[in-house]
Short mmCIF file of C-alpha atoms and ligand atoms in Angstrom, two decimals:
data_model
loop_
_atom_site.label_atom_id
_atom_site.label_comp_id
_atom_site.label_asym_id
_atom_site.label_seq_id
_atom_site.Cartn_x
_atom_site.Cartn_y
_atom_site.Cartn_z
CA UNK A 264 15.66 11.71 11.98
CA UNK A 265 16.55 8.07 10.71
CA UNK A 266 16.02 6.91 7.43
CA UNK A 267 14.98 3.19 7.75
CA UNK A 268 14.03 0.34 5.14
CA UNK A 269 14.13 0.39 1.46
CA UNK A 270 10.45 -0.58 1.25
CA UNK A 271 10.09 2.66 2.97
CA UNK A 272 12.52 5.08 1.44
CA UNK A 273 11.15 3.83 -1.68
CA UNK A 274 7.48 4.15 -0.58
CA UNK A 275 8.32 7.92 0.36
CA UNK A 276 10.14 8.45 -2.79
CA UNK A 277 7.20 7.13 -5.02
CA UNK A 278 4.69 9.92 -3.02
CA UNK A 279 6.99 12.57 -4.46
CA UNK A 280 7.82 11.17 -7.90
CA UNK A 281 4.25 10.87 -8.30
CA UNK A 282 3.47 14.33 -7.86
CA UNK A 283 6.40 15.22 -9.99
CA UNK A 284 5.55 13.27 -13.04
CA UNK A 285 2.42 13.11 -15.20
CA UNK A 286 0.03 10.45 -13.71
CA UNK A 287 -0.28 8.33 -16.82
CA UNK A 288 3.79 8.17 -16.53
CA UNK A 289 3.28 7.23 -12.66
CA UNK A 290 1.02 4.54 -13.84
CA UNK A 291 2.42 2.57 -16.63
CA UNK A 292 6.52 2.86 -15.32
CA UNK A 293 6.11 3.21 -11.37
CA UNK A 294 2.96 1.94 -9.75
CA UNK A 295 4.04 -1.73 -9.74
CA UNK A 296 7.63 -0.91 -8.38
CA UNK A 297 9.15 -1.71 -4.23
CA UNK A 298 12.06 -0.65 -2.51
CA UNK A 299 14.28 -3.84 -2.14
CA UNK A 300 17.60 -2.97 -0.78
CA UNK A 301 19.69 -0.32 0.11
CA UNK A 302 23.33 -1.14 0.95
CA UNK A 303 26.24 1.37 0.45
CA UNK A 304 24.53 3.85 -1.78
CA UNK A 305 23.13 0.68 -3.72
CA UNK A 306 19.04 1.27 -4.16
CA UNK A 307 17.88 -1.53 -4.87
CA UNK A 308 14.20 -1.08 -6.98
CA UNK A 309 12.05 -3.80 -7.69
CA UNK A 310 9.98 -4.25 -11.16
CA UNK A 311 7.35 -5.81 -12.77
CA UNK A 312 9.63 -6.81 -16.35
CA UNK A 313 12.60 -5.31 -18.60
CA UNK A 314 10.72 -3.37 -20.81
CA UNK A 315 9.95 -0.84 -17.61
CA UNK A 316 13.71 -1.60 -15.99
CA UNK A 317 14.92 -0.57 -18.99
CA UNK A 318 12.76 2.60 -19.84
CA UNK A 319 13.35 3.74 -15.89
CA UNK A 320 17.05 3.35 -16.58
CA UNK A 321 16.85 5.63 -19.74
CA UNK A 322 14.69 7.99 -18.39
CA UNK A 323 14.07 8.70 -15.07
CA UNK A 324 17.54 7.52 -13.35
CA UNK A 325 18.34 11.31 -12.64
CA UNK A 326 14.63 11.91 -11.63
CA UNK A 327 14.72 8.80 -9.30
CA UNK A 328 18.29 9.57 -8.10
CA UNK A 329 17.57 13.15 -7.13
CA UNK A 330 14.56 12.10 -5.43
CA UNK A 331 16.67 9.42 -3.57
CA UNK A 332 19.08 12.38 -2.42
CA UNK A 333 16.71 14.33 -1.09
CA UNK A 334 15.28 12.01 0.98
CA UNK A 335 18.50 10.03 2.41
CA UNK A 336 20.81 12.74 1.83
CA UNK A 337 23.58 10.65 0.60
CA UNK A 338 24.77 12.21 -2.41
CA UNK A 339 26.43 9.41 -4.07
CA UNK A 340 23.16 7.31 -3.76
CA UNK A 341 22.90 4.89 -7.58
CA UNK A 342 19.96 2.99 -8.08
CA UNK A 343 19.37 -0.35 -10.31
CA UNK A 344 16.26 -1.94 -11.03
CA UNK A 345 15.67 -5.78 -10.81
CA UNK A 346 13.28 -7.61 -12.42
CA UNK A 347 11.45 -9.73 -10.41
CA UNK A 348 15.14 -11.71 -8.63
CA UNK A 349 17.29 -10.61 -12.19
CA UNK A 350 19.49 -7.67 -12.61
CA UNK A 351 18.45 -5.58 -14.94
CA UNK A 352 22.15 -4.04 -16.26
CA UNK A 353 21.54 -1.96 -20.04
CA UNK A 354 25.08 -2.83 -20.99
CA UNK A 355 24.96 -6.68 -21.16
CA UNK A 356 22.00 -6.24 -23.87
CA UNK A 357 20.04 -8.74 -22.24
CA UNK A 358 16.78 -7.12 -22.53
CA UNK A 359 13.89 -8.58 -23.60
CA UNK A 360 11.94 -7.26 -27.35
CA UNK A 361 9.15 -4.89 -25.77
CA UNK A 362 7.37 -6.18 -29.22
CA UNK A 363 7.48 -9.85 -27.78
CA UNK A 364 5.49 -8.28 -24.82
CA UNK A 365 1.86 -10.57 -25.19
CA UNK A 366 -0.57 -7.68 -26.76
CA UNK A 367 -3.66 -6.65 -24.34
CA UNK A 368 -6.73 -8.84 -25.26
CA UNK A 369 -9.81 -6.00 -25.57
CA UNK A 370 -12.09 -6.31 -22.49
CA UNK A 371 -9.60 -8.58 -20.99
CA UNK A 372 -8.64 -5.70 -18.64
CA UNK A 373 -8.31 -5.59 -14.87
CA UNK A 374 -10.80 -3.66 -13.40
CA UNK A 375 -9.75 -1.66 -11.07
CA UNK A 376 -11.60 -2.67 -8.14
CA UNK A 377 -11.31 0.11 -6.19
CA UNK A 378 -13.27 2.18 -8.92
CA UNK A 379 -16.77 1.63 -8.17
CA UNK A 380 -19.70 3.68 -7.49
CA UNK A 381 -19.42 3.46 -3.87
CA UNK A 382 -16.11 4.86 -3.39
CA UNK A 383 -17.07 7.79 -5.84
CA UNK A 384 -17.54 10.80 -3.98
CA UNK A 385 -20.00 12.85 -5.36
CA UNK A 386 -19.97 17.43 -5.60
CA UNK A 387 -21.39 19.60 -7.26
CA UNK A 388 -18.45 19.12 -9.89
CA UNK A 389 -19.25 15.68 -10.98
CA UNK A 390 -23.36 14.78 -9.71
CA UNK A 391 -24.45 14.92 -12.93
CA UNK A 392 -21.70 12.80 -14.67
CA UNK A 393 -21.75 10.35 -11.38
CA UNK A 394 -25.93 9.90 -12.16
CA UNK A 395 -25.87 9.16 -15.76
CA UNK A 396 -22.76 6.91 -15.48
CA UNK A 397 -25.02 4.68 -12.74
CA UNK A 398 -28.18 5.23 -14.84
CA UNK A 399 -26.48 3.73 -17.83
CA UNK A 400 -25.20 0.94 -15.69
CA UNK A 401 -28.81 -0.16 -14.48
CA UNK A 402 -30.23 0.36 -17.61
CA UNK A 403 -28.54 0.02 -20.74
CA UNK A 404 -29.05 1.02 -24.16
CA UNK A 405 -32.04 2.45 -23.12
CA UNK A 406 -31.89 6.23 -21.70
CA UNK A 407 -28.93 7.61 -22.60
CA UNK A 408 -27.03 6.34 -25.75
CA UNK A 409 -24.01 7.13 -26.02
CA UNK A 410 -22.91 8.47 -22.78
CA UNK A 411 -20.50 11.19 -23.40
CA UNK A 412 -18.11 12.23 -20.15
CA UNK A 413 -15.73 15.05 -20.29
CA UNK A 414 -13.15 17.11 -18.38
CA UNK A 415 -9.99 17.31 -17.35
CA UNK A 416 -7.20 15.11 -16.26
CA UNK A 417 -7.74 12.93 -12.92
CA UNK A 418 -10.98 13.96 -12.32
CA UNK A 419 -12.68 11.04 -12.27
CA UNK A 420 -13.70 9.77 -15.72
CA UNK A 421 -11.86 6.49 -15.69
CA UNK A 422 -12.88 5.81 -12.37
CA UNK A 423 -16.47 5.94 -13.72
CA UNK A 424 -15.97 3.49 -16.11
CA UNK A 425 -14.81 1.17 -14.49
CA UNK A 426 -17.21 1.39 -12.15
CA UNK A 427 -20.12 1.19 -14.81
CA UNK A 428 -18.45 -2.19 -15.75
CA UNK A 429 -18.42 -3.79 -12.82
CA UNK A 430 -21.76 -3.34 -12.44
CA UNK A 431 -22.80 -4.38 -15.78
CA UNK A 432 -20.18 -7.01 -15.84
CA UNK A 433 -22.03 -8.25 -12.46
CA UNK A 434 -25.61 -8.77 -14.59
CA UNK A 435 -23.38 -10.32 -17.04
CA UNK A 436 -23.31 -8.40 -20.08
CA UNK A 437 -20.19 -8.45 -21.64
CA UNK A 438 -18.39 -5.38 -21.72
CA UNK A 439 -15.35 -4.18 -23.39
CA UNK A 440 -13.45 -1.50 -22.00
CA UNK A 441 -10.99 -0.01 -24.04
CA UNK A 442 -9.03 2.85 -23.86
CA UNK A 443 -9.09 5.16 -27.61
CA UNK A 444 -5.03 4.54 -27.91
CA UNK A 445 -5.16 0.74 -27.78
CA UNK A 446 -8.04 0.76 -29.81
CA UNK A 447 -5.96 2.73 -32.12
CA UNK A 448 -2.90 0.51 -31.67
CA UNK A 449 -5.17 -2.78 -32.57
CA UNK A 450 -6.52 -1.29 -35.62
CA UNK A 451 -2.99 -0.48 -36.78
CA UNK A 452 -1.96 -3.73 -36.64
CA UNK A 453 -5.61 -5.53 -37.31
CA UNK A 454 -4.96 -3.98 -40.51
CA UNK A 455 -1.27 -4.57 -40.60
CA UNK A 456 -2.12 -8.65 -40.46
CA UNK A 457 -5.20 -8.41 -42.71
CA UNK A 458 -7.37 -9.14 -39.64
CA UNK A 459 -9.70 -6.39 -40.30
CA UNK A 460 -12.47 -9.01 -40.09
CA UNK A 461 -11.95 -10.77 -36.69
CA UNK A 462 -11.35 -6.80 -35.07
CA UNK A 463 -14.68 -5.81 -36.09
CA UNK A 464 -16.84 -8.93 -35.43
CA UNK A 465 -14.81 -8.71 -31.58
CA UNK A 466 -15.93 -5.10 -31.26
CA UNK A 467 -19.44 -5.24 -32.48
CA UNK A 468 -20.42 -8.05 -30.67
CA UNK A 469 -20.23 -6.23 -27.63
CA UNK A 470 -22.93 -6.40 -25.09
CA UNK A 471 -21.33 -2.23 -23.83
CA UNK A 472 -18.51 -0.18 -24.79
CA UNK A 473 -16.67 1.95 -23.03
CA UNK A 474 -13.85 3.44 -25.04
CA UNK A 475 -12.12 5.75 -22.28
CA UNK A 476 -9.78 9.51 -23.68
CA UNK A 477 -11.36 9.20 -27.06
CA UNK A 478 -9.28 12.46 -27.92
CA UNK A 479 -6.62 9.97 -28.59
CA UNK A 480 -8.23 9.10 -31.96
CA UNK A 481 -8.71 12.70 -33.27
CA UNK A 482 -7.36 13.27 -36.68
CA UNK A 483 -6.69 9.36 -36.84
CA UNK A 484 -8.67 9.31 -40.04
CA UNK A 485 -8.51 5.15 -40.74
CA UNK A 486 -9.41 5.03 -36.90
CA UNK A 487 -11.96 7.55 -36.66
CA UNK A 488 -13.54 5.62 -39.53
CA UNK A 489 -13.68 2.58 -38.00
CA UNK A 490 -14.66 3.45 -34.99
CA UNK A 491 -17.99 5.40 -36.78
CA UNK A 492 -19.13 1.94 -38.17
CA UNK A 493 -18.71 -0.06 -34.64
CA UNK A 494 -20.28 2.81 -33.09
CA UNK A 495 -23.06 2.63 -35.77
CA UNK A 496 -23.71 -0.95 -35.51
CA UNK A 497 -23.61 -1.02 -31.83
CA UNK A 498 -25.98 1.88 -31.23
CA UNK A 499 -28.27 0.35 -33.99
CA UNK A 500 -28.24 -2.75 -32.07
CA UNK A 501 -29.18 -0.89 -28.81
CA UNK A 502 -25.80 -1.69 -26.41
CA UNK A 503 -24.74 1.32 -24.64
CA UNK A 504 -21.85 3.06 -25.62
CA UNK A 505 -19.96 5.15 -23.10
CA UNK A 506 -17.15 7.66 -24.13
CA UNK A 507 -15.15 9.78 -21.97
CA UNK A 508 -12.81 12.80 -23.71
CA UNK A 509 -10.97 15.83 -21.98
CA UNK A 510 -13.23 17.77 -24.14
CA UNK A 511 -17.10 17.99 -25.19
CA UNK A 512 -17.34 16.54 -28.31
CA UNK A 513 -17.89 20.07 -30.32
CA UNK A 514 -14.18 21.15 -29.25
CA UNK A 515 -12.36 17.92 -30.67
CA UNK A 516 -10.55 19.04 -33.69
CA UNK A 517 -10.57 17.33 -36.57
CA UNK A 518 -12.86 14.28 -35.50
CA UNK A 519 -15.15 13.14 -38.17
CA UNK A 520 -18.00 15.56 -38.30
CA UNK A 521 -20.17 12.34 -38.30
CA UNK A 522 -18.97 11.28 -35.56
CA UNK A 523 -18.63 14.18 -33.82
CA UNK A 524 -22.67 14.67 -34.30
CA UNK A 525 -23.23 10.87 -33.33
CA UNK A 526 -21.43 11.95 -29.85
CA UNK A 527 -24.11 14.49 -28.61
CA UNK A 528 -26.80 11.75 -29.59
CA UNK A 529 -27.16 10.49 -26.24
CA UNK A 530 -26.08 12.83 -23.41
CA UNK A 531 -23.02 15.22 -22.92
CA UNK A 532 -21.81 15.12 -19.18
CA UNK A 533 -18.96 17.57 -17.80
CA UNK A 534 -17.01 16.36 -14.97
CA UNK A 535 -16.00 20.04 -13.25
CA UNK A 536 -13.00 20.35 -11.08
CA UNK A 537 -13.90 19.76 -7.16
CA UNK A 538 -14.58 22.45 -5.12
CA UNK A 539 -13.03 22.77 -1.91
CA UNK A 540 -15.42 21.18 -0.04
CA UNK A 541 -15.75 17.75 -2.58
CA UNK A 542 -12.12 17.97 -1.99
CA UNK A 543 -11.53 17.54 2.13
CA UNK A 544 -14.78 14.38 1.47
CA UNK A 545 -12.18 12.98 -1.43
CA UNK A 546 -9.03 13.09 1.02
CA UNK A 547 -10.97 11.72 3.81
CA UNK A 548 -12.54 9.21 1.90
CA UNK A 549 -9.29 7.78 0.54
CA UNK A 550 -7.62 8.20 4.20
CA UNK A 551 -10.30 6.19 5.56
CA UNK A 552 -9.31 2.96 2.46
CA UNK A 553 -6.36 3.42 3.15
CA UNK A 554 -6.87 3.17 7.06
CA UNK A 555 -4.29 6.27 7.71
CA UNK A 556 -5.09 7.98 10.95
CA UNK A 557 -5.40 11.63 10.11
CA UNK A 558 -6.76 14.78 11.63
CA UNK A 559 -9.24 17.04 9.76
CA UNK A 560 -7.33 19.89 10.07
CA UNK A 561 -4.16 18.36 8.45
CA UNK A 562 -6.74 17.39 5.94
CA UNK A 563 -8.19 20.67 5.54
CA UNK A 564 -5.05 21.71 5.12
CA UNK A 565 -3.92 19.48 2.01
CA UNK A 566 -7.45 20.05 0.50
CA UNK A 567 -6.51 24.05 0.38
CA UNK A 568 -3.40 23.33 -1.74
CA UNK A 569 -5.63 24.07 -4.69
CA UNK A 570 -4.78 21.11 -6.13
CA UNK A 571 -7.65 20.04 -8.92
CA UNK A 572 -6.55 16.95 -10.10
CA UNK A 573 -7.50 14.36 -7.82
CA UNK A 574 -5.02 12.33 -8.88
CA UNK A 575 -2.68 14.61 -7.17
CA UNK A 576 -4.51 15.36 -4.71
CA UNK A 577 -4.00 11.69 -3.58
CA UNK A 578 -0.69 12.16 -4.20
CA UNK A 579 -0.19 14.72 -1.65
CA UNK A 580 -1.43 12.68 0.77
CA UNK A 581 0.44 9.98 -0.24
CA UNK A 582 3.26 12.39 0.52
CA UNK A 583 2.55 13.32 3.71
CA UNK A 584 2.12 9.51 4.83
CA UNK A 585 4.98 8.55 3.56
CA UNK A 586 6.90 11.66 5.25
CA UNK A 587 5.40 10.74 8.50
CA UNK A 588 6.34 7.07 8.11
CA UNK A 589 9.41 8.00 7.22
CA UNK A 590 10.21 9.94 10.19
CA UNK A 591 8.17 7.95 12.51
CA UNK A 592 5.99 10.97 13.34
CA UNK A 593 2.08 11.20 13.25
CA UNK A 594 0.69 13.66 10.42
CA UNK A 595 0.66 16.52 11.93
CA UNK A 596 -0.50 19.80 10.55
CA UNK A 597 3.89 20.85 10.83
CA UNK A 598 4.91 17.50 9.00
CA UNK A 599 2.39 18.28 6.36
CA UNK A 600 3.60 21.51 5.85
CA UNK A 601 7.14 20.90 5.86
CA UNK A 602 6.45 17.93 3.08
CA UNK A 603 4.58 19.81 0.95
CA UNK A 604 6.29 22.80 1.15
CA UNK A 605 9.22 21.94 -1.12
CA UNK A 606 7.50 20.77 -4.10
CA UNK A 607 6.77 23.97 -5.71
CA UNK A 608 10.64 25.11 -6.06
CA UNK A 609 11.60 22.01 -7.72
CA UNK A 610 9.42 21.90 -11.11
CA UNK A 611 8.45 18.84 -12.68
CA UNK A 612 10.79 17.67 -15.24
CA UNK A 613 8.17 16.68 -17.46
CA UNK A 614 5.64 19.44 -17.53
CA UNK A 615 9.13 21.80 -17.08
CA UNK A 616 7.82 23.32 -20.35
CA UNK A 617 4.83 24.77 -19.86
CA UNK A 618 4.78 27.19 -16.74
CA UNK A 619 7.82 28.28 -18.76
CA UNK A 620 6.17 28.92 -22.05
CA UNK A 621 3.38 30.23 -20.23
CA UNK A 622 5.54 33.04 -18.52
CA UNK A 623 7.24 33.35 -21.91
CA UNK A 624 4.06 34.33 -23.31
CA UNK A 625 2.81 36.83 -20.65
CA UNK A 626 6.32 38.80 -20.71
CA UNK A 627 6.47 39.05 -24.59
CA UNK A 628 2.83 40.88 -24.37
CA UNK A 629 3.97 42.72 -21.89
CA UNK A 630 7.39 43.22 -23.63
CA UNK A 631 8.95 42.79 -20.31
CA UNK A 632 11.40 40.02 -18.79
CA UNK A 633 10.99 36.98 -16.84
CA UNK A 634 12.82 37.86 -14.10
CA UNK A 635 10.26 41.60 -14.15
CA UNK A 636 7.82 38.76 -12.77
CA UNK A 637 9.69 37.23 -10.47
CA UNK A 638 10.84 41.09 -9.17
CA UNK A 639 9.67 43.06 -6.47
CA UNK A 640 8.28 45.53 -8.90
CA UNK A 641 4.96 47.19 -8.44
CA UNK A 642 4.47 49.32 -10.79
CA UNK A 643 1.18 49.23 -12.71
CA UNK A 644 1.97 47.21 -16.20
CA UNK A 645 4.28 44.41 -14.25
CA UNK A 646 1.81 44.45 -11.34
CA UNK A 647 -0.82 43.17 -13.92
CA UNK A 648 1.41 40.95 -16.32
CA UNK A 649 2.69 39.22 -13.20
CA UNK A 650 -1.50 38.87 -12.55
CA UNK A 651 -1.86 37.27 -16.17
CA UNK A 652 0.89 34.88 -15.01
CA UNK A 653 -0.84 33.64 -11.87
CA UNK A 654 -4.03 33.42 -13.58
CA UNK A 655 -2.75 31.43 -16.37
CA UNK A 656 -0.41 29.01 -14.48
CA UNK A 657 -3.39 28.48 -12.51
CA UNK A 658 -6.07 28.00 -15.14
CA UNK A 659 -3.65 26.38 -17.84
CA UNK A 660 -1.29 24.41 -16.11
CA UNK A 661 -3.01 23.56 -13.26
CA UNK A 662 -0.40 24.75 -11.08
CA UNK A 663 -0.80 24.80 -7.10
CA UNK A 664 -0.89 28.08 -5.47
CA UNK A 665 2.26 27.34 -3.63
CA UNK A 666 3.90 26.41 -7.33
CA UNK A 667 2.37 29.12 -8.48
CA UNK A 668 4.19 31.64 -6.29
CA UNK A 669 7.45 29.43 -6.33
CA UNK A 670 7.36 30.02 -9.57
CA UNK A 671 7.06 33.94 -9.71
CA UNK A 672 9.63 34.99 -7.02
CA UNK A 673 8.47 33.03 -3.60
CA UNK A 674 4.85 34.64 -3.27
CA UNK A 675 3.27 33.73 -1.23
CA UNK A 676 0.00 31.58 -2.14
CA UNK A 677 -2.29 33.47 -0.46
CA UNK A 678 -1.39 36.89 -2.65
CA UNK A 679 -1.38 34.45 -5.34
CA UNK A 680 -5.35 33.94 -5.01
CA UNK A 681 -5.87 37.35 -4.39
CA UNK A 682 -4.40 38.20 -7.78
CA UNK A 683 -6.32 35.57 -9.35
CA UNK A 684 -9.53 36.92 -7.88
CA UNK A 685 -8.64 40.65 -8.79
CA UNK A 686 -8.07 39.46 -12.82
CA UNK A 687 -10.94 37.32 -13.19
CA UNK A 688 -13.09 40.35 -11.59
CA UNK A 689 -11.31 43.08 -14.04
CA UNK A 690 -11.78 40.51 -17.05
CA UNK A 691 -15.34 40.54 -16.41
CA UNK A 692 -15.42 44.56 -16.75
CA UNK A 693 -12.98 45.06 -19.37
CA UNK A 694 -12.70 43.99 -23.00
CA UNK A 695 -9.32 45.01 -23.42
CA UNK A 696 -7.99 42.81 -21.10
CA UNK A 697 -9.97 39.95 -22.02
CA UNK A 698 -8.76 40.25 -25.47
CA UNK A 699 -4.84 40.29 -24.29
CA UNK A 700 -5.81 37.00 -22.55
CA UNK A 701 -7.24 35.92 -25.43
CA UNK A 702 -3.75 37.14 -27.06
CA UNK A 703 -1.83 35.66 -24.67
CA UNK A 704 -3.25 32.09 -24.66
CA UNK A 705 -2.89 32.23 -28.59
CA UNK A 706 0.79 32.42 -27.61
CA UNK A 707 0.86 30.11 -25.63
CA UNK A 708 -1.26 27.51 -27.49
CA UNK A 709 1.34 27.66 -30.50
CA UNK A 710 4.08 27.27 -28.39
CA UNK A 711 2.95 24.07 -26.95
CA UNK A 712 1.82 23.03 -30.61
CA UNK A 713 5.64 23.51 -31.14
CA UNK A 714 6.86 21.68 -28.29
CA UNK A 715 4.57 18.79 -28.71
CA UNK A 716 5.54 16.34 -31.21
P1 ADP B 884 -9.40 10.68 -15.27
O1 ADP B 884 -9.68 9.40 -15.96
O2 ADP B 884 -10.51 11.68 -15.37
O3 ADP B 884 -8.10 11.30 -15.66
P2 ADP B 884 -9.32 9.00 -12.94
O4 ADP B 884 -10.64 8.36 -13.04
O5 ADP B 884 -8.13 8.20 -13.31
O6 ADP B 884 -9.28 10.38 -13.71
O7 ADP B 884 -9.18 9.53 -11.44
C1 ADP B 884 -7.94 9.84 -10.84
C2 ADP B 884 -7.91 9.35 -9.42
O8 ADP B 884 -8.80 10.13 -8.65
C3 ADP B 884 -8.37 7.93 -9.25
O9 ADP B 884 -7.60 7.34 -8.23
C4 ADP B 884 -9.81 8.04 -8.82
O10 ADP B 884 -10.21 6.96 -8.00
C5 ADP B 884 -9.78 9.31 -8.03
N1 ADP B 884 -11.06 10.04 -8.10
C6 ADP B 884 -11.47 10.87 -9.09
N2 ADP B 884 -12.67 11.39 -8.82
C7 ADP B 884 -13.03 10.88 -7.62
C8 ADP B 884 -14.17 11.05 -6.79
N3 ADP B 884 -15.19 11.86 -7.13
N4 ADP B 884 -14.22 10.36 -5.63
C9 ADP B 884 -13.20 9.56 -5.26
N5 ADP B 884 -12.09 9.37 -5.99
C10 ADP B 884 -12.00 10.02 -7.16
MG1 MG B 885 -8.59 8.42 -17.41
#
């Protein structure tokens, strides 16, 4: 099979890494990057500015390399980044001050424009969130104040707010959309220049405010505080206020009570995880933007990975584009397979943690060993800790079925949903068990506390 441009080595090589690497990662390092040359193991990669040559260069050459590898099979393959017609090289110190870099004006964002209502699609999962995000939109300030959306990563929340300001932006009121961390990171230094002042006035004469992953601000006492009063002022004034979190507002630890209280004001809006179904109209949907010529049942087929974020969901298509691009082959059912196939044996290096800590957890309950899992073992007590494992990688991690099995000794992924199925039906009819999960996902909760900075 031969390997042919950079622009499309690299194209294939971003459809892994971004199933590989957390999407906000993807986002703010790789998303603006292009193949540009590849010339005696030389891979050329094109970027927006040093600050992201040089952070790609600290930490994600190996990623990037092994990726690289894989997919020309030259093991000797380097890669350097340019910035936009320079060299970026981190031993000539040349790199710019990412402090110098000109600081995000609030509301002066790019809307996506590919996150509007239209290109929503709408499930079970996410009707109720998708309604009162287009009712507050066409009517603000006036039914629902604030708007609270929650759930979990890449299901859709951004993509909601953006599309409720384009269509308020489009009946001209002036909306700021700002996401809780660069709020956070212009209070900071509001308050660092003594512009306290000017940062309030900006915020509170919003005509709407959408302040997207709010769970960024939790325990930020200064912030939390300031954000109370804009919020305050700007519901007393009637402009709608829209706020998206991972969780409903009662979970958040440590947010201001206050403010906690002021959040379930208005109404509280889950965004659920798509079903299958939502999932095969979301692939088709973004095959038909992106014009790619695809049959349903290669479709159907990338929709039963089990993959819930929709995010990387996309990004398994994108992967199986790029493979058939690649190889100058239509998407067929076998390509599919074959490119989505190797994922789950090669963990992500960022996440690498947790499906560790989470098997960690299981097999000190169980007082057993990792490898027990992994085993061909059947007796009763591994039979069920290796259950716990499946469960939890599924309903913590948010591993696919086919990691899910790489991960515990090649299972396959349909014997992974049957075990799935089996433990949520015996932790229905039996406390004990429930309160070992319970147990377990203590465990595991302060291990993560302990990896997380
Ligand atoms: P979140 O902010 O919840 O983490 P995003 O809004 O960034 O998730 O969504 C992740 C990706 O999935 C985006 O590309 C978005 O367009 C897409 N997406 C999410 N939900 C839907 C949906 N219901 N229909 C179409 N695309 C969706
Ligand atoms: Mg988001």
């Amino acid at each position: 099979m031969e390997i042919r441009s950079a622009r499309e080595i690299w194209d294939a090589a971003l459809g892994e890494l971004q199933v590989q690497i957390s999407r906000s990662n993807y986002r703010t390092w790789l998303e603006k990057t292009a193949g540009l040359e590849y010339q005696n193991d030389h891979f050329v990669v094109s970027v927006p500015n040093t600050f992201i040559a040089e952070y790609l260069d600290r930490n994600q050459r190996s990623l990037i390399e092994k990726t690289l590898i894989h997919l020309t099979s030259s093991p000797e393959i380097q890669v350097a980044f340019q910035v936009n017609g320079r060299y970026h090289n981190s031993s000539n110190g040349h790199t710019e001050d990412p402090g110098l870099l000109p600081p995000a004006l609030p509301g002066a964002t790019q809307f996506n424009s590919k996150y509007v209502f239209d290109s929503f699609i709408v499930g079970d999962s996410n009707r109720l969130a998708y309604a009162a995000a287009q009712s507050v939109a066409t009517n603000p300030g006036r039914i629902y104040n604030p708007l609270y959306i929650y759930g979990g990563v890449g299901l859709g929340k951004t993509h909601l707010l953006h599309a409720i300001a384009h269509l308020a932006r489009s009946r001209h009121i002036q909306v700021i959309y700002i996401s809780a961390e660069q709020f956070t990171n212009e209070f900071v230094s509001a308050v660092r220049q003594k512009k306290m002042e000017a940062f309030n006035l900006r915020y509170r004469q919003a005509g709407m405010l959408l302040i997207d992953d709010i769970h960024f601000i939790s325990g930020k006492k200064q912030t939390e505080e300031s954000f109370f009063h804009t919020f305050n002022a700007l519901h007393d004034a009637n402009r709608q206020i829209v706020i998206t979190g991972d969780l409903p507002p009662k979970a958040i630890t440590l947010l201001d009570k206050r403010l906690r209280s002021r959040f379930e004001w208005g109404l509280v809006a889950d965004i659920q995880p798509p079903d299958l179904e939502t999932r095969q109209a979301i692939l088709q949907a973004k095959a038909r933007q992106k014009e790619i010529n695809i049959t349903r049942d290669v479709l159907e087929f990338i929709a039963g990975q089990g993959q819930q974020n929709i995010r990387e969901l996309e990004g398994l298509l994108n992967r199986v584009t790029a493979f058939a691009q690649l190889f100058n082959s239509p998407p067929t059912l076998e390509l599919a397979t074959h490119s989505i196939a190797n994922i789950g044996s090669r963990e992500s290096e960022i996440d690498s943690g947790t499906p560790g800590l989470i098997i960690n957890a299981v097999t000190h309950s169980f007082n057993l060993k990792p490898g027990d899992l992994k085993s061909s073992q059947r007796d009763k007590e591994t039979s069920l800790a290796r259950r716990f494992a499946m469960y939890l990688l599924r309903q913590e991690n948010g591993c696919s079925l086919a990691q899910v099995g790489a991960l515990l000794g090649n299972r396959d992924p349909s014997s992974v949903t049957n075990a799935c199925k089996k433990l949520s039906a015996e932790l229905n009819n039996n406390k004990s068990l429930k309160r070992r999960l319970v147990e377990i996902q203590k465990i595991i909760k302060s291990g993560t506390k302990h990896l997380t900075p």
